[in-house]
PDB file of C-alpha atoms in Angstrom:
ATOM      1  CA  MET B   1      30.219  -9.546  -8.923  1.00 66.00           C
ATOM      2  CA  SER B   2      27.832 -12.077 -10.434  1.00 79.00           C
ATOM      3  CA  PRO B   3      24.163 -11.676  -9.532  1.00 83.00           C
ATOM      4  CA  ASN B   4      22.489 -13.827  -6.941  1.00 88.00           C
ATOM      5  CA  PRO B   5      21.262 -16.954  -8.810  1.00 90.00           C
ATOM      6  CA  LYS B   6      18.152 -17.034  -6.616  1.00 93.00           C
ATOM      7  CA  PHE B   7      17.250 -13.555  -7.732  1.00 93.00           C
ATOM      8  CA  VAL B   8      17.760 -14.597 -11.354  1.00 92.00           C
ATOM      9  CA  GLN B   9      15.449 -17.529 -10.629  1.00 94.00           C
ATOM     10  CA  LEU B  10      12.875 -15.090  -9.200  1.00 95.00           C
ATOM     11  CA  ILE B  11      13.118 -13.011 -12.394  1.00 94.00           C
ATOM     12  CA  LYS B  12      12.475 -16.123 -14.487  1.00 94.00           C
ATOM     13  CA  SER B  13       9.477 -17.034 -12.306  1.00 95.00           C
ATOM     14  CA  LEU B  14       8.157 -13.475 -12.605  1.00 95.00           C
ATOM     15  CA  LYS B  15       8.466 -13.628 -16.378  1.00 94.00           C
ATOM     16  CA  THR B  16       6.470 -16.876 -16.505  1.00 95.00           C
ATOM     17  CA  ALA B  17       3.866 -15.507 -14.058  1.00 95.00           C
ATOM     18  CA  THR B  18       3.547 -12.313 -16.121  1.00 94.00           C
ATOM     19  CA  GLU B  19       3.071 -14.305 -19.319  1.00 92.00           C
ATOM     20  CA  GLN B  20       0.326 -16.257 -17.574  1.00 93.00           C
ATOM     21  CA  GLY B  21      -1.295 -13.054 -16.266  1.00 90.00           C
ATOM     22  CA  ARG B  22      -0.685 -13.927 -12.615  1.00 93.00           C
ATOM     23  CA  ILE B  23       1.412 -10.863 -11.800  1.00 93.00           C
ATOM     24  CA  GLU B  24       0.379  -7.248 -12.072  1.00 92.00           C
ATOM     25  CA  TRP B  25       2.893  -4.569 -13.043  1.00 94.00           C
ATOM     26  CA  SER B  26       2.397  -0.868 -12.553  1.00 92.00           C
ATOM     27  CA  GLU B  27       3.952   2.323 -13.820  1.00 90.00           C
ATOM     28  CA  THR B  28       6.355   4.382 -11.733  1.00 90.00           C
ATOM     29  CA  VAL B  29       7.530   7.986 -11.774  1.00 86.00           C
ATOM     30  CA  ASP B  30      10.155   6.931 -14.258  1.00 86.00           C
ATOM     31  CA  GLU B  31       8.843   6.371 -17.775  1.00 86.00           C
ATOM     32  CA  HIS B  32      11.179   3.433 -18.295  1.00 91.00           C
ATOM     33  CA  THR B  33      10.658   1.658 -14.978  1.00 93.00           C
ATOM     34  CA  PHE B  34       7.854  -0.696 -13.983  1.00 95.00           C
ATOM     35  CA  ARG B  35       7.187  -2.388 -10.683  1.00 94.00           C
ATOM     36  CA  ALA B  36       5.565  -5.527  -9.352  1.00 95.00           C
ATOM     37  CA  LEU B  37       4.373  -5.543  -5.756  1.00 93.00           C
ATOM     38  CA  LEU B  38       5.206  -8.793  -3.997  1.00 93.00           C
ATOM     39  CA  PRO B  39       4.673  -9.636  -0.333  1.00 89.00           C
ATOM     40  CA  ASN B  40       7.296  -7.658   1.653  1.00 86.00           C
ATOM     41  CA  ALA B  41       9.204  -6.619  -1.449  1.00 92.00           C
ATOM     42  CA  ILE B  42       8.996  -4.855  -4.781  1.00 94.00           C
ATOM     43  CA  VAL B  43      10.658  -5.884  -8.018  1.00 96.00           C
ATOM     44  CA  ARG B  44      11.476  -3.110 -10.442  1.00 95.00           C
ATOM     45  CA  ILE B  45      12.507  -3.560 -14.023  1.00 96.00           C
ATOM     46  CA  ALA B  46      14.102  -0.571 -15.714  1.00 94.00           C
ATOM     47  CA  LYS B  47      15.357   0.219 -19.157  1.00 92.00           C
ATOM     48  CA  VAL B  48      18.373   2.489 -18.937  1.00 89.00           C
ATOM     49  CA  PHE B  49      20.327   4.258 -21.563  1.00 81.00           C
ATOM     50  CA  ASN B  50      24.059   4.339 -21.486  1.00 66.00           C
ATOM     51  CA  GLU B  51      24.424   7.926 -20.220  1.00 58.00           C
ATOM     52  CA  LYS B  52      22.606   6.804 -17.067  1.00 50.00           C
ATOM     53  CA  MET B  53      24.373   3.474 -16.886  1.00 50.00           C
ATOM     54  CA  GLN B  54      27.786   5.022 -17.449  1.00 51.00           C
ATOM     55  CA  LEU B  55      29.119   1.793 -18.846  1.00 50.00           C
ATOM     56  CA  GLU B  56      32.139   2.417 -20.957  1.00 49.00           C
ATOM     57  CA  ASP B  57      31.798  -0.649 -23.126  1.00 50.00           C
ATOM     58  CA  GLN B  58      28.257   0.065 -24.302  1.00 50.00           C
ATOM     59  CA  ASP B  59      27.199   1.287 -27.699  1.00 52.00           C
ATOM     60  CA  LEU B  60      25.692   4.748 -27.593  1.00 56.00           C
ATOM     61  CA  ASN B  61      22.060   3.986 -28.366  1.00 65.00           C
ATOM     62  CA  GLU B  62      21.831   0.546 -26.954  1.00 75.00           C
ATOM     63  CA  PRO B  63      19.704   0.314 -23.809  1.00 85.00           C
ATOM     64  CA  ALA B  64      20.459  -1.957 -20.920  1.00 88.00           C
ATOM     65  CA  TYR B  65      18.021  -3.425 -18.403  1.00 92.00           C
ATOM     66  CA  ILE B  66      18.222  -3.575 -14.646  1.00 93.00           C
ATOM     67  CA  ALA B  67      16.002  -5.642 -12.385  1.00 94.00           C
ATOM     68  CA  SER B  68      16.094  -4.720  -8.690  1.00 94.00           C
ATOM     69  CA  LEU B  69      14.665  -6.263  -5.582  1.00 95.00           C
ATOM     70  CA  VAL B  70      13.626  -3.564  -3.113  1.00 93.00           C
ATOM     71  CA  ASP B  71      12.499  -4.261   0.428  1.00 90.00           C
ATOM     72  CA  ASP B  72       9.623  -2.479   2.171  1.00 83.00           C
ATOM     73  CA  GLY B  73      12.083   0.017   3.622  1.00 83.00           C
ATOM     74  CA  GLY B  74      13.120   1.083   0.122  1.00 85.00           C
ATOM     75  CA  GLU B  75      16.502  -0.636   0.314  1.00 88.00           C
ATOM     76  CA  VAL B  76      17.785  -2.293  -2.873  1.00 91.00           C
ATOM     77  CA  LEU B  77      18.638  -5.838  -1.806  1.00 93.00           C
ATOM     78  CA  GLU B  78      19.646  -7.411  -5.105  1.00 93.00           C
ATOM     79  CA  SER B  79      19.968  -6.327  -8.687  1.00 91.00           C
ATOM     80  CA  VAL B  80      20.757  -7.863 -12.045  1.00 91.00           C
ATOM     81  CA  THR B  81      22.041  -5.844 -14.956  1.00 89.00           C
ATOM     82  CA  SER B  82      21.712  -7.047 -18.520  1.00 85.00           C
ATOM     83  CA  GLY B  83      24.884  -5.396 -19.742  1.00 74.00           C
ATOM     84  CA  GLN B  84      25.325  -5.316 -23.490  1.00 59.00           C
ATOM     85  CA  GLU B  85      23.049  -6.928 -26.016  1.00 59.00           C
ATOM     86  CA  ARG B  86      25.021 -10.111 -25.852  1.00 67.00           C
ATOM     87  CA  GLY B  87      25.125  -9.971 -22.062  1.00 72.00           C
ATOM     88  CA  GLN B  88      24.199 -13.034 -20.060  1.00 78.00           C
ATOM     89  CA  HIS B  89      20.769 -11.848 -18.889  1.00 86.00           C
ATOM     90  CA  TYR B  90      19.935  -9.494 -21.740  1.00 88.00           C
ATOM     91  CA  VAL B  91      17.212 -11.620 -23.324  1.00 90.00           C
ATOM     92  CA  LEU B  92      15.562 -12.455 -20.007  1.00 92.00           C
ATOM     93  CA  LEU B  93      15.525  -8.863 -18.762  1.00 93.00           C
ATOM     94  CA  SER B  94      14.531  -7.255 -22.056  1.00 92.00           C
ATOM     95  CA  GLU B  95      11.647  -9.703 -22.459  1.00 93.00           C
ATOM     96  CA  LEU B  96      10.513  -9.154 -18.883  1.00 95.00           C
ATOM     97  CA  PHE B  97      10.655  -5.396 -19.434  1.00 95.00           C
ATOM     98  CA  GLU B  98       8.463  -5.641 -22.537  1.00 95.00           C
ATOM     99  CA  LEU B  99       5.961  -7.889 -20.747  1.00 95.00           C
ATOM    100  CA  ALA B 100       5.878  -5.565 -17.726  1.00 96.00           C
ATOM    101  CA  ARG B 101       5.393  -2.506 -19.952  1.00 95.00           C
ATOM    102  CA  ARG B 102       2.470  -4.104 -21.800  1.00 94.00           C
ATOM    103  CA  ARG B 103       0.903  -5.274 -18.563  1.00 93.00           C
ATOM    104  CA  ALA B 104       1.311  -1.960 -16.727  1.00 93.00           C
ATOM    105  CA  ARG B 105      -0.090   0.072 -19.611  1.00 91.00           C
ATOM    106  CA  ARG B 106      -2.831  -2.479 -20.389  1.00 91.00           C
ATOM    107  CA  ILE B 107      -1.677  -2.548 -23.988  1.00 92.00           C
ATOM    108  CA  ASP B 108      -2.951  -6.051 -24.702  1.00 89.00           C
ATOM    109  CA  ASP B 109      -6.420  -5.164 -23.337  1.00 89.00           C
ATOM    110  CA  LEU B 110      -6.535  -2.124 -25.575  1.00 91.00           C
ATOM    111  CA  LEU B 111      -5.384  -4.151 -28.585  1.00 92.00           C
ATOM    112  CA  ASP B 112      -8.012  -6.838 -27.858  1.00 90.00           C
ATOM    113  CA  ARG B 113     -10.749  -4.180 -27.776  1.00 92.00           C
ATOM    114  CA  LEU B 114      -9.473  -2.571 -30.955  1.00 92.00           C
ATOM    115  CA  ILE B 115      -9.295  -5.916 -32.759  1.00 93.00           C
ATOM    116  CA  THR B 116     -12.876  -6.714 -31.655  1.00 92.00           C
ATOM    117  CA  ASN B 117     -14.061  -3.302 -32.825  1.00 90.00           C
ATOM    118  CA  VAL B 118     -12.304  -3.563 -36.168  1.00 92.00           C
ATOM    119  CA  ASP B 119     -13.515  -7.129 -36.733  1.00 89.00           C
ATOM    120  CA  SER B 120     -17.106  -6.193 -35.925  1.00 87.00           C
ATOM    121  CA  GLY B 121     -16.952  -3.190 -38.250  1.00 80.00           C
ATOM    122  CA  ARG B 122     -17.348  -0.578 -35.483  1.00 66.00           C
ATOM    123  CA  ARG B 123     -15.191   2.492 -35.240  1.00 60.00           C
TER     124      ARG B 123
ATOM    125  CA  MET R   1     -58.832 -27.230  62.751  1.00 57.00           C
ATOM    126  CA  SER R   2     -56.908 -25.009  60.403  1.00 75.00           C
ATOM    127  CA  LEU R   3     -55.204 -23.273  63.330  1.00 80.00           C
ATOM    128  CA  ALA R   4     -54.205 -26.665  64.709  1.00 81.00           C
ATOM    129  CA  TYR R   5     -52.902 -27.659  61.281  1.00 81.00           C
ATOM    130  CA  PHE R   6     -51.017 -24.359  61.037  1.00 80.00           C
ATOM    131  CA  LYS R   7     -49.516 -24.878  64.472  1.00 80.00           C
ATOM    132  CA  GLU R   8     -48.547 -28.430  63.644  1.00 82.00           C
ATOM    133  CA  HIS R   9     -46.987 -27.609  60.216  1.00 82.00           C
ATOM    134  CA  TYR R  10     -45.672 -24.158  61.054  1.00 84.00           C
ATOM    135  CA  GLY R  11     -42.104 -25.197  60.353  1.00 86.00           C
ATOM    136  CA  ASP R  12     -42.977 -26.768  56.971  1.00 87.00           C
ATOM    137  CA  LEU R  13     -44.890 -23.708  55.866  1.00 85.00           C
ATOM    138  CA  ALA R  14     -42.067 -21.451  56.977  1.00 89.00           C
ATOM    139  CA  SER R  15     -39.657 -23.590  54.949  1.00 91.00           C
ATOM    140  CA  VAL R  16     -41.857 -23.338  51.838  1.00 90.00           C
ATOM    141  CA  VAL R  17     -42.208 -19.561  52.235  1.00 91.00           C
ATOM    142  CA  GLY R  18     -38.470 -19.324  52.874  1.00 92.00           C
ATOM    143  CA  LEU R  19     -37.799 -21.361  49.741  1.00 93.00           C
ATOM    144  CA  LEU R  20     -40.070 -19.100  47.679  1.00 94.00           C
ATOM    145  CA  VAL R  21     -38.401 -15.979  49.038  1.00 94.00           C
ATOM    146  CA  THR R  22     -34.983 -17.501  48.335  1.00 94.00           C
ATOM    147  CA  MET R  23     -36.028 -18.338  44.762  1.00 94.00           C
ATOM    148  CA  VAL R  24     -37.359 -14.833  44.179  1.00 94.00           C
ATOM    149  CA  GLY R  25     -34.145 -13.429  45.599  1.00 94.00           C
ATOM    150  CA  PHE R  26     -32.093 -15.794  43.477  1.00 94.00           C
ATOM    151  CA  LEU R  27     -33.982 -14.772  40.321  1.00 95.00           C
ATOM    152  CA  ALA R  28     -33.557 -11.094  41.206  1.00 94.00           C
ATOM    153  CA  THR R  29     -29.831 -11.661  41.718  1.00 94.00           C
ATOM    154  CA  ILE R  30     -29.520 -13.420  38.346  1.00 95.00           C
ATOM    155  CA  ARG R  31     -31.393 -10.541  36.704  1.00 95.00           C
ATOM    156  CA  ASN R  32     -29.117  -7.988  38.338  1.00 95.00           C
ATOM    157  CA  VAL R  33     -25.993  -9.916  37.384  1.00 94.00           C
ATOM    158  CA  ARG R  34     -27.212 -10.039  33.772  1.00 95.00           C
ATOM    159  CA  LYS R  35     -27.992  -6.342  33.857  1.00 95.00           C
ATOM    160  CA  ALA R  36     -24.549  -5.557  35.282  1.00 94.00           C
ATOM    161  CA  ARG R  37     -22.909  -7.785  32.682  1.00 95.00           C
ATOM    162  CA  ARG R  38     -24.841  -6.059  29.876  1.00 95.00           C
ATOM    163  CA  ALA R  39     -23.876  -2.643  31.250  1.00 94.00           C
ATOM    164  CA  ALA R  40     -20.219  -3.700  31.462  1.00 94.00           C
ATOM    165  CA  GLU R  41     -20.369  -5.041  27.879  1.00 94.00           C
ATOM    166  CA  GLU R  42     -21.944  -1.791  26.687  1.00 94.00           C
ATOM    167  CA  ALA R  43     -19.256   0.200  28.479  1.00 94.00           C
ATOM    168  CA  ARG R  44     -16.564  -1.998  26.888  1.00 94.00           C
ATOM    169  CA  GLN R  45     -18.183  -1.548  23.471  1.00 92.00           C
ATOM    170  CA  ALA R  46     -18.314   2.221  23.961  1.00 91.00           C
ATOM    171  CA  ALA R  47     -14.648   2.235  25.012  1.00 92.00           C
ATOM    172  CA  ARG R  48     -13.741   0.115  21.957  1.00 91.00           C
ATOM    173  CA  LEU R  49     -15.620   2.514  19.709  1.00 89.00           C
ATOM    174  CA  ALA R  50     -13.904   5.490  21.299  1.00 89.00           C
ATOM    175  CA  VAL R  51     -10.477   3.855  20.781  1.00 89.00           C
ATOM    176  CA  ALA R  52     -11.369   3.004  17.163  1.00 86.00           C
ATOM    177  CA  ARG R  53     -12.535   6.563  16.566  1.00 86.00           C
ATOM    178  CA  LEU R  54      -9.353   7.926  18.120  1.00 89.00           C
ATOM    179  CA  ASN R  55      -7.197   5.571  16.015  1.00 87.00           C
ATOM    180  CA  SER R  56      -8.994   6.582  12.829  1.00 86.00           C
ATOM    181  CA  GLN R  57      -8.641  10.247  13.709  1.00 88.00           C
ATOM    182  CA  LEU R  58      -4.921   9.824  14.472  1.00 89.00           C
ATOM    183  CA  LEU R  59      -4.430   7.952  11.219  1.00 89.00           C
ATOM    184  CA  ALA R  60      -6.337  10.635   9.290  1.00 88.00           C
ATOM    185  CA  ASN R  61      -4.043  13.232  10.906  1.00 90.00           C
ATOM    186  CA  GLU R  62      -0.905  11.228  10.005  1.00 90.00           C
ATOM    187  CA  LEU R  63      -2.166  10.842   6.462  1.00 90.00           C
ATOM    188  CA  GLY R  64      -2.911  14.556   6.368  1.00 91.00           C
ATOM    189  CA  ALA R  65       0.678  15.293   7.426  1.00 92.00           C
ATOM    190  CA  ALA R  66       2.026  12.964   4.702  1.00 91.00           C
ATOM    191  CA  LEU R  67      -0.297  14.581   2.172  1.00 92.00           C
ATOM    192  CA  GLU R  68       0.952  18.008   3.178  1.00 93.00           C
ATOM    193  CA  ARG R  69       4.592  16.939   2.642  1.00 92.00           C
ATOM    194  CA  VAL R  70       3.715  15.512  -0.790  1.00 91.00           C
ATOM    195  CA  ARG R  71       2.006  18.794  -1.721  1.00 92.00           C
ATOM    196  CA  GLU R  72       5.002  20.774  -0.485  1.00 93.00           C
ATOM    197  CA  THR R  73       7.330  18.535  -2.522  1.00 92.00           C
ATOM    198  CA  ASP R  74       5.192  19.166  -5.577  1.00 91.00           C
ATOM    199  CA  ALA R  75       5.264  22.943  -4.976  1.00 92.00           C
ATOM    200  CA  ALA R  76       9.039  22.954  -4.401  1.00 91.00           C
ATOM    201  CA  ILE R  77       9.585  21.000  -7.641  1.00 89.00           C
ATOM    202  CA  ARG R  78       7.393  23.417  -9.586  1.00 88.00           C
ATOM    203  CA  GLU R  79       9.434  26.321  -8.188  1.00 89.00           C
ATOM    204  CA  CYS R  80      12.701  24.466  -8.986  1.00 88.00           C
ATOM    205  CA  ASN R  81      13.587  24.826  -5.319  1.00 89.00           C
ATOM    206  CA  TRP R  82      15.717  21.682  -5.253  1.00 89.00           C
ATOM    207  CA  ASP R  83      16.960  22.053  -1.671  1.00 91.00           C
ATOM    208  CA  GLY R  84      13.380  22.320  -0.465  1.00 92.00           C
ATOM    209  CA  ALA R  85      12.239  19.543  -2.767  1.00 91.00           C
ATOM    210  CA  VAL R  86      14.892  17.121  -1.482  1.00 93.00           C
ATOM    211  CA  TYR R  87      14.070  17.938   2.145  1.00 94.00           C
ATOM    212  CA  ARG R  88      10.302  17.637   1.636  1.00 93.00           C
ATOM    213  CA  CYS R  89      10.616  14.506  -0.456  1.00 93.00           C
ATOM    214  CA  ASP R  90      12.607  12.885   2.334  1.00 92.00           C
ATOM    215  CA  GLU R  91      10.024  14.056   4.892  1.00 93.00           C
ATOM    216  CA  ALA R  92       7.148  12.755   2.760  1.00 92.00           C
ATOM    217  CA  ARG R  93       8.897   9.415   2.437  1.00 91.00           C
ATOM    218  CA  PHE R  94       9.392   9.259   6.204  1.00 90.00           C
ATOM    219  CA  ARG R  95       5.703  10.068   6.796  1.00 91.00           C
ATOM    220  CA  LEU R  96       4.581   7.473   4.267  1.00 91.00           C
ATOM    221  CA  ALA R  97       6.848   4.848   5.858  1.00 90.00           C
ATOM    222  CA  SER R  98       5.067   5.310   9.184  1.00 88.00           C
ATOM    223  CA  LEU R  99       1.780   4.382   7.487  1.00 88.00           C
ATOM    224  CA  LEU R 100       2.992   1.241   5.731  1.00 86.00           C
ATOM    225  CA  GLU R 101       2.125  -1.178   8.513  1.00 83.00           C
ATOM    226  CA  ASN R 102      -1.073   0.481   9.688  1.00 85.00           C
ATOM    227  CA  HIS R 103      -3.847  -2.100   9.756  1.00 84.00           C
ATOM    228  CA  GLU R 104      -6.566   0.533   9.985  1.00 84.00           C
ATOM    229  CA  LEU R 105      -5.963   1.042   6.289  1.00 87.00           C
ATOM    230  CA  ARG R 106      -7.578  -1.165   3.700  1.00 88.00           C
ATOM    231  CA  GLU R 107      -5.393  -3.525   1.698  1.00 88.00           C
ATOM    232  CA  ALA R 108      -5.745  -1.420  -1.463  1.00 87.00           C
ATOM    233  CA  GLU R 109      -4.886   1.751   0.476  1.00 88.00           C
ATOM    234  CA  ARG R 110      -1.791   0.113   1.969  1.00 88.00           C
ATOM    235  CA  GLU R 111      -0.713  -0.872  -1.555  1.00 89.00           C
ATOM    236  CA  LEU R 112      -1.159   2.715  -2.733  1.00 89.00           C
ATOM    237  CA  ILE R 113       1.032   3.899   0.123  1.00 90.00           C
ATOM    238  CA  ARG R 114       3.655   1.237  -0.679  1.00 90.00           C
ATOM    239  CA  VAL R 115       3.678   2.425  -4.275  1.00 90.00           C
ATOM    240  CA  ALA R 116       3.868   6.093  -3.242  1.00 90.00           C
ATOM    241  CA  PHE R 117       6.714   5.278  -0.822  1.00 92.00           C
ATOM    242  CA  ASP R 118       8.558   3.455  -3.598  1.00 91.00           C
ATOM    243  CA  ASP R 119       8.003   6.367  -5.996  1.00 90.00           C
ATOM    244  CA  PHE R 120       9.418   8.792  -3.457  1.00 90.00           C
ATOM    245  CA  GLY R 121      12.430   6.503  -3.080  1.00 90.00           C
ATOM    246  CA  MET R 122      12.936   6.802  -6.840  1.00 89.00           C
ATOM    247  CA  ILE R 123      12.322  10.558  -6.956  1.00 88.00           C
ATOM    248  CA  LEU R 124      14.799  11.384  -4.186  1.00 89.00           C
ATOM    249  CA  PRO R 125      18.061  10.564  -6.045  1.00 88.00           C
ATOM    250  CA  ASP R 126      16.769  12.402  -9.122  1.00 85.00           C
ATOM    251  CA  LEU R 127      16.025  15.481  -7.013  1.00 87.00           C
ATOM    252  CA  GLN R 128      19.448  15.233  -5.360  1.00 89.00           C
ATOM    253  CA  LYS R 129      20.986  15.109  -8.831  1.00 86.00           C
ATOM    254  CA  LEU R 130      18.960  18.154  -9.928  1.00 84.00           C
ATOM    255  CA  ARG R 131      20.085  19.991  -6.779  1.00 86.00           C
ATOM    256  CA  ASN R 132      23.738  19.190  -7.374  1.00 86.00           C
ATOM    257  CA  ASP R 133      23.705  20.028 -11.100  1.00 81.00           C
ATOM    258  CA  VAL R 134      24.471  23.651 -11.766  1.00 70.00           C
ATOM    259  CA  GLY R 135      21.793  25.359 -13.866  1.00 67.00           C
ATOM    260  CA  SER R 136      19.519  22.352 -13.708  1.00 63.00           C
ATOM    261  CA  LYS R 137      16.290  22.505 -15.633  1.00 70.00           C
ATOM    262  CA  ALA R 138      12.768  21.730 -14.426  1.00 71.00           C
ATOM    263  CA  ALA R 139      11.701  18.176 -13.625  1.00 72.00           C
ATOM    264  CA  GLY R 140       9.676  16.351 -16.262  1.00 74.00           C
ATOM    265  CA  PRO R 141       5.869  16.444 -16.523  1.00 77.00           C
ATOM    266  CA  ARG R 142       5.666  12.775 -15.657  1.00 78.00           C
ATOM    267  CA  LEU R 143       6.893  13.514 -12.138  1.00 82.00           C
ATOM    268  CA  ALA R 144       4.205  16.169 -11.620  1.00 83.00           C
ATOM    269  CA  LYS R 145       1.549  13.795 -12.951  1.00 84.00           C
ATOM    270  CA  ARG R 146       2.685  11.037 -10.617  1.00 84.00           C
ATOM    271  CA  LEU R 147       2.765  13.393  -7.615  1.00 87.00           C
ATOM    272  CA  HIS R 148      -0.781  14.495  -8.405  1.00 88.00           C
ATOM    273  CA  LYS R 149      -1.878  10.868  -8.521  1.00 86.00           C
ATOM    274  CA  ILE R 150      -0.305  10.302  -5.089  1.00 87.00           C
ATOM    275  CA  ILE R 151      -2.015  13.445  -3.757  1.00 90.00           C
ATOM    276  CA  GLU R 152      -5.359  12.213  -5.105  1.00 89.00           C
ATOM    277  CA  ALA R 153      -4.940   8.760  -3.588  1.00 87.00           C
ATOM    278  CA  LEU R 154      -3.921  10.136  -0.180  1.00 88.00           C
ATOM    279  CA  SER R 155      -6.770  12.681  -0.221  1.00 90.00           C
ATOM    280  CA  ARG R 156      -9.288   9.936  -0.987  1.00 88.00           C
ATOM    281  CA  THR R 157      -7.977   7.769   1.856  1.00 87.00           C
ATOM    282  CA  LYS R 158      -7.991  10.704   4.260  1.00 86.00           C
ATOM    283  CA  GLY R 159     -11.564  11.511   3.250  1.00 88.00           C
ATOM    284  CA  ARG R 160     -12.624   7.914   3.792  1.00 86.00           C
ATOM    285  CA  LEU R 161     -11.074   7.877   7.277  1.00 84.00           C
ATOM    286  CA  GLN R 162     -12.671  11.174   8.256  1.00 84.00           C
ATOM    287  CA  SER R 163     -16.092   9.936   7.106  1.00 85.00           C
ATOM    288  CA  SER R 164     -15.669   6.746   9.111  1.00 80.00           C
ATOM    289  CA  VAL R 165     -14.837   8.846  12.211  1.00 78.00           C
ATOM    290  CA  MET R 166     -18.048  10.819  11.707  1.00 78.00           C
ATOM    291  CA  GLU R 167     -20.104   7.648  11.267  1.00 77.00           C
ATOM    292  CA  MET R 168     -18.819   6.053  14.486  1.00 72.00           C
TER     293      MET R 168
END
């Protein structure tokens, strides 16, 4: 079944908002899953490896991405799966995952501080 | 002369005295009404405070119960007691759900509970899988770390609520 186009639109909006620093992502219990808290819902973006995905047509080491919309009761309302590398939403979901990971782990902040330190000659 | 004047204007004087007495009585009544109103307001305030204290105490107790379930989940996971872990994880999730809409909690605290509730929703299927797998190994260190973070956050919130009860 094809994913809900409105949910895909929400994913695109989240990606833009994350790029602009308007959305916060946080880590979860799963190393490869990040979450954004929205009013009355949570969006999770997860990187999954094929043993978990159990997709027959996937290459062994190639990860896939899943975005899920979860309501406040913990129910998964919608989800989009990237499928294979050439899958329809692969680029969108993989980019959102990378942005979410950097945001949740404050990687850009750390890099900014390190660049400033290196440029100013401090260690 | 003055007696004649008094006799002649007896009624007027009585009216003036009557008016003064009425005014004094009126002022006394107003004062008493204000006093009664203030006392009623103070009683209402005291009742409000008592209800707020009770609510905070109840919430601290509910949070304490959720915290206990999270601790028990953590212990069960460390012991690889998957049956117990699944049961306690479900219980913890149920307890956390009851706190989600509580407006006694601060916004940041509600967010922490939302996040903890979501984490427990993610942990549960993994624990069920570990329970169903024969000879399953221990859960990863990340899970323990996350559970400890949840325990810390809930303990802090419980402490804050208990302090606010004491201050009331």
